Short mmCIF file of C-alpha atoms in Angstrom, two decimals:
data_model
loop_
_atom_site.label_atom_id
_atom_site.label_comp_id
_atom_site.label_asym_id
_atom_site.label_seq_id
_atom_site.Cartn_x
_atom_site.Cartn_y
_atom_site.Cartn_z
CA MET A 30 56.21 7.48 15.24
CA CYS A 31 53.74 6.99 12.42
CA LYS A 32 55.61 3.92 11.14
CA ARG A 33 55.75 2.43 14.61
CA SER A 34 52.04 3.02 15.26
CA SER A 35 51.07 1.50 11.92
CA LEU A 36 53.36 -1.46 12.57
CA ASN A 37 51.88 -1.98 16.01
CA GLY A 38 48.38 -1.81 14.56
CA PHE A 39 49.24 -4.37 11.92
CA GLN A 40 50.78 -6.70 14.50
CA SER A 41 47.72 -6.43 16.73
CA PHE A 42 45.50 -7.13 13.72
CA VAL A 43 47.50 -10.24 12.84
CA THR A 44 47.45 -11.40 16.45
CA LEU A 45 43.68 -10.86 16.65
CA THR A 46 43.15 -12.71 13.40
CA ARG A 47 45.24 -15.67 14.55
CA SER A 48 43.42 -15.79 17.87
CA ARG A 49 40.10 -16.45 16.09
CA THR A 50 39.42 -20.05 15.27
CA LYS A 51 38.17 -21.07 11.87
CA ARG A 52 34.84 -21.89 13.44
CA LEU A 53 34.55 -18.36 14.84
CA GLN A 54 35.55 -16.81 11.53
CA LYS A 55 32.97 -18.93 9.75
CA ALA A 56 30.29 -17.85 12.22
CA LEU A 57 31.14 -14.17 11.71
CA CYS A 58 31.14 -14.66 7.95
CA GLU A 59 27.72 -16.29 8.09
CA LEU A 60 26.41 -13.35 10.11
CA GLY A 61 27.77 -10.96 7.51
CA LEU A 62 26.23 -12.89 4.64
CA LYS A 63 22.85 -13.14 6.35
CA ILE A 64 22.31 -9.71 7.91
CA GLY A 65 25.26 -7.50 6.95
CA GLY A 66 28.30 -5.99 8.62
CA GLN A 67 26.95 -3.68 11.34
CA ALA A 68 23.94 -5.86 12.12
CA GLY A 69 26.22 -8.91 12.27
CA ALA A 70 28.53 -7.12 14.69
CA ASP A 71 25.58 -6.15 16.93
CA VAL A 72 24.14 -9.67 16.97
CA GLY A 73 27.63 -11.15 17.49
CA SER A 74 28.25 -8.96 20.52
CA GLU A 75 24.95 -10.12 22.03
CA LEU A 76 25.92 -13.75 21.41
CA GLY A 77 29.43 -13.26 22.81
CA ILE A 78 31.14 -13.44 19.41
CA SER A 79 33.70 -10.65 19.09
CA GLY A 80 33.97 -9.05 15.68
CA SER A 81 33.67 -5.51 14.36
CA ARG A 82 31.81 -4.46 11.26
CA ASP A 83 35.02 -4.12 9.23
CA THR A 84 36.19 -7.55 10.32
CA ILE A 85 32.93 -9.17 9.28
CA LEU A 86 32.95 -7.44 5.89
CA ARG A 87 36.56 -8.50 5.34
CA LEU A 88 35.68 -12.12 6.09
CA VAL A 89 32.74 -11.90 3.69
CA ARG A 90 35.02 -10.61 0.90
CA GLN A 91 37.53 -13.36 1.54
CA SER A 92 34.93 -16.10 1.61
CA HIS A 93 34.45 -18.45 -1.31
CA PRO A 94 30.81 -19.43 -1.55
CA SER A 95 30.12 -23.03 -2.30
CA ALA A 96 28.90 -23.94 -5.72
CA GLN A 97 25.15 -23.62 -5.91
CA SER A 98 22.77 -25.54 -8.07
CA ALA A 99 21.34 -23.88 -11.18
CA PRO A 100 18.50 -21.52 -10.20
CA HIS A 101 14.96 -22.31 -11.32
CA VAL A 102 12.86 -19.60 -9.62
CA ILE A 103 14.41 -16.17 -9.32
CA GLY A 104 13.35 -12.66 -8.35
CA LEU A 105 14.45 -9.41 -10.00
CA ASP A 106 14.38 -6.04 -8.32
CA ASP A 107 16.35 -2.82 -8.53
CA TRP A 108 18.59 -1.38 -5.83
CA ALA A 109 19.88 2.16 -5.56
CA ARG A 110 23.56 2.94 -5.92
CA ARG A 111 22.55 6.57 -5.68
CA ARG A 112 18.89 7.25 -5.08
CA ARG A 113 17.03 8.65 -8.11
CA LEU A 114 20.28 8.66 -10.13
CA ARG A 115 21.93 5.24 -10.36
CA TYR A 116 20.28 1.85 -9.93
CA GLY A 117 21.44 -1.74 -10.21
CA THR A 118 19.65 -5.08 -10.30
CA LEU A 119 19.44 -7.59 -7.47
CA ILE A 120 18.85 -11.23 -8.41
CA CYS A 121 17.70 -13.70 -5.74
CA ASP A 122 17.11 -17.42 -5.74
CA LEU A 123 13.58 -17.61 -4.35
CA GLU A 124 13.80 -21.33 -3.65
CA LEU A 125 16.85 -20.89 -1.41
CA GLY A 126 15.97 -17.39 -0.23
CA LEU A 127 19.45 -16.08 -1.02
CA PRO A 128 20.87 -13.37 -3.29
CA ILE A 129 22.89 -14.83 -6.12
CA ASP A 130 24.10 -11.81 -8.10
CA LEU A 131 24.25 -8.01 -8.35
CA LEU A 132 24.16 -6.33 -11.75
CA PRO A 133 25.60 -2.83 -12.28
CA ASP A 134 22.42 -1.45 -13.89
CA ARG A 135 18.86 -2.44 -14.78
CA SER A 136 19.05 -2.10 -18.56
CA VAL A 137 17.49 -4.63 -20.89
CA LYS A 138 20.86 -5.61 -22.34
CA THR A 139 22.53 -6.31 -18.98
CA VAL A 140 19.64 -8.32 -17.53
CA SER A 141 18.95 -10.31 -20.70
CA THR A 142 22.66 -11.19 -21.03
CA TRP A 143 22.68 -12.60 -17.49
CA LEU A 144 19.49 -14.58 -18.15
CA LEU A 145 20.94 -16.12 -21.31
CA LYS A 146 23.76 -17.59 -19.20
CA HIS A 147 21.20 -19.35 -16.96
CA PRO A 148 18.87 -21.39 -19.19
CA SER A 149 17.59 -23.39 -16.20
CA ILE A 150 15.33 -20.51 -15.09
CA LYS A 151 11.63 -21.39 -15.24
CA VAL A 152 9.91 -18.66 -13.22
CA VAL A 153 10.87 -14.99 -12.81
CA SER A 154 9.25 -12.76 -10.22
CA ARG A 155 9.50 -9.03 -10.96
CA ASP A 156 7.89 -5.65 -10.41
CA GLY A 157 5.93 -3.72 -13.01
CA SER A 158 9.00 -2.51 -14.90
CA SER A 159 8.66 -2.73 -18.67
CA GLU A 160 12.48 -2.99 -18.95
CA TYR A 161 12.53 -6.17 -16.87
CA ALA A 162 9.64 -7.59 -18.90
CA SER A 163 11.55 -7.01 -22.16
CA ALA A 164 14.77 -8.41 -20.68
CA ILE A 165 13.04 -11.60 -19.55
CA GLN A 166 11.35 -11.98 -22.92
CA LYS A 167 14.73 -11.75 -24.67
CA GLY A 168 16.95 -13.59 -22.19
CA ALA A 169 14.58 -16.24 -20.84
CA PRO A 170 11.59 -16.66 -23.17
CA GLN A 171 10.88 -20.07 -21.64
CA ALA A 172 10.29 -18.54 -18.17
CA VAL A 173 6.93 -17.59 -16.74
CA GLN A 174 6.76 -13.98 -15.54
CA VAL A 175 4.86 -13.31 -12.32
CA ARG A 176 4.35 -10.21 -10.21
CA ASP A 177 6.15 -10.24 -6.88
CA ARG A 178 4.12 -10.30 -3.67
CA TRP A 179 4.99 -6.80 -2.47
CA HIS A 180 3.93 -5.04 -5.66
CA LEU A 181 0.90 -7.30 -5.98
CA VAL A 182 -0.36 -6.32 -2.52
CA LYS A 183 0.47 -2.65 -3.19
CA ASN A 184 -1.54 -2.62 -6.43
CA LEU A 185 -4.40 -4.46 -4.75
CA ALA A 186 -4.51 -1.89 -1.95
CA ALA A 187 -4.54 0.96 -4.50
CA CYS A 188 -7.43 -0.64 -6.44
CA VAL A 189 -9.43 -1.25 -3.26
CA SER A 190 -8.86 2.36 -2.18
CA VAL A 191 -10.14 3.68 -5.52
CA GLN A 192 -13.17 1.37 -5.41
CA LEU A 193 -14.07 2.41 -1.87
CA THR A 194 -13.78 6.09 -2.79
CA GLN A 195 -16.12 5.64 -5.76
CA SER A 196 -18.61 3.64 -3.68
CA LEU A 197 -18.60 6.28 -0.93
CA THR A 198 -19.27 9.02 -3.49
CA GLN A 199 -22.20 7.06 -4.95
CA LEU A 200 -23.67 6.46 -1.49
CA ARG A 201 -23.50 10.16 -0.65
CA ARG A 202 -25.20 11.09 -3.92
CA ALA A 203 -27.95 8.53 -3.28
CA GLU A 204 -28.51 9.89 0.23
CA GLN A 205 -28.73 13.46 -1.06
CA ALA A 206 -31.23 12.44 -3.78
CA GLU A 207 -33.36 10.56 -1.24
CA ALA A 208 -33.34 13.55 1.10
CA LYS A 209 -34.52 15.85 -1.72
CA THR A 210 -37.31 13.40 -2.63
CA LEU A 211 -38.55 13.25 0.95
CA ASP A 212 -38.53 17.05 1.21
CA GLY A 213 -40.65 17.28 -1.95
CA GLN A 214 -43.25 14.74 -0.72
CA GLN A 215 -43.85 16.19 2.75
CA PRO A 216 -46.26 19.21 2.90
CA SER A 217 -44.83 22.45 4.13
CA PRO A 218 -45.69 23.70 7.63
CA GLU A 219 -47.67 26.57 6.11
CA ARG A 220 -49.96 24.15 4.27
CA GLN A 221 -50.48 22.07 7.40
CA SER A 222 -51.52 24.94 9.70
CA HIS A 223 -53.65 26.79 7.08
CA PRO A 224 -53.39 30.23 8.67
CA ARG A 225 -56.26 32.58 7.94
CA THR A 226 -56.16 36.27 7.36
CA ARG A 227 -58.33 38.75 9.15
CA GLY A 228 -60.50 39.18 6.06
CA SER A 229 -61.09 35.45 5.67
CA GLU A 230 -61.97 35.15 9.36
CA THR A 231 -64.54 37.99 9.02
CA SER A 232 -66.15 36.41 5.95
CA THR A 233 -66.35 33.08 7.71
CA THR A 234 -68.01 34.67 10.75
CA ARG A 235 -70.56 36.44 8.55
CA SER A 236 -71.47 33.27 6.69
CA SER A 237 -71.92 31.35 9.94
CA SER A 238 -74.18 34.10 11.41
CA ARG A 239 -76.30 34.09 8.25
CA ALA A 240 -76.67 30.34 8.47
CA ASN A 241 -77.74 30.60 12.12
CA SER A 242 -80.34 33.31 11.34
CA SER A 243 -81.80 31.26 8.52
CA LEU A 244 -82.10 28.26 10.82
CA ARG A 245 -83.88 30.40 13.39
CA ALA A 246 -86.35 31.68 10.74
CA ASP A 247 -87.10 28.14 9.66
CA ASP A 248 -87.68 27.11 13.26
CA SER A 249 -90.13 30.01 13.83
CA THR A 250 -92.05 29.18 10.64
CA ALA A 251 -92.34 25.55 11.63
CA THR A 252 -93.60 26.56 15.11
CA ALA A 253 -96.28 28.82 13.62
CA ARG A 254 -97.53 26.03 11.38
CA ASP A 255 -97.79 23.70 14.32
CA GLU A 256 -99.84 26.22 16.28
CA LYS A 257 -102.36 26.64 13.40
CA HIS A 258 -102.91 22.97 13.16
#
């Protein structure tokens, strides 16, 4: 039973393969090269092109890419075989916008060896890795090293965030200092109202009564003088 089922599956696979035209196989292969196996199968089903993920990947493996011109502007970046444990290196032709090679690791020796085989390279875009910088210096000393756009924008955003934080701290300190200065210049409510104690009020009343009595005495003296004259 197992042999018969496997034989039937193989026959159906051969029949399905033969039923696809070369044009259809090429279209599925292009989908696999552009967006991958599962994504290619999803887009193909929407476009009416039948092909599973495994079929697309098989066509990609069987394809023979056409000879490409020597790369001049490339990009280096790492990719994870196993996150935080094993990493490789992805090399892309930035002029064509296509990947051109995958390296098994990101060591200086591996990357520099690949670069030595491609002397036509003039510009290399990379991240901030010191290993990539050393590899480019050894394998392609004639190339100009530039920071890739993603890391450039990321570093710019980090610098702007730090600058804004420092500026906000300085503004808050300036506002606090200004508030303390204003509090020191304005008189306190106690000084403005000048409250008097009971003793001070009594002394003030006594002094005012004395002044009134002296004025009355002066008035009486002046009246007496006028009457004599």
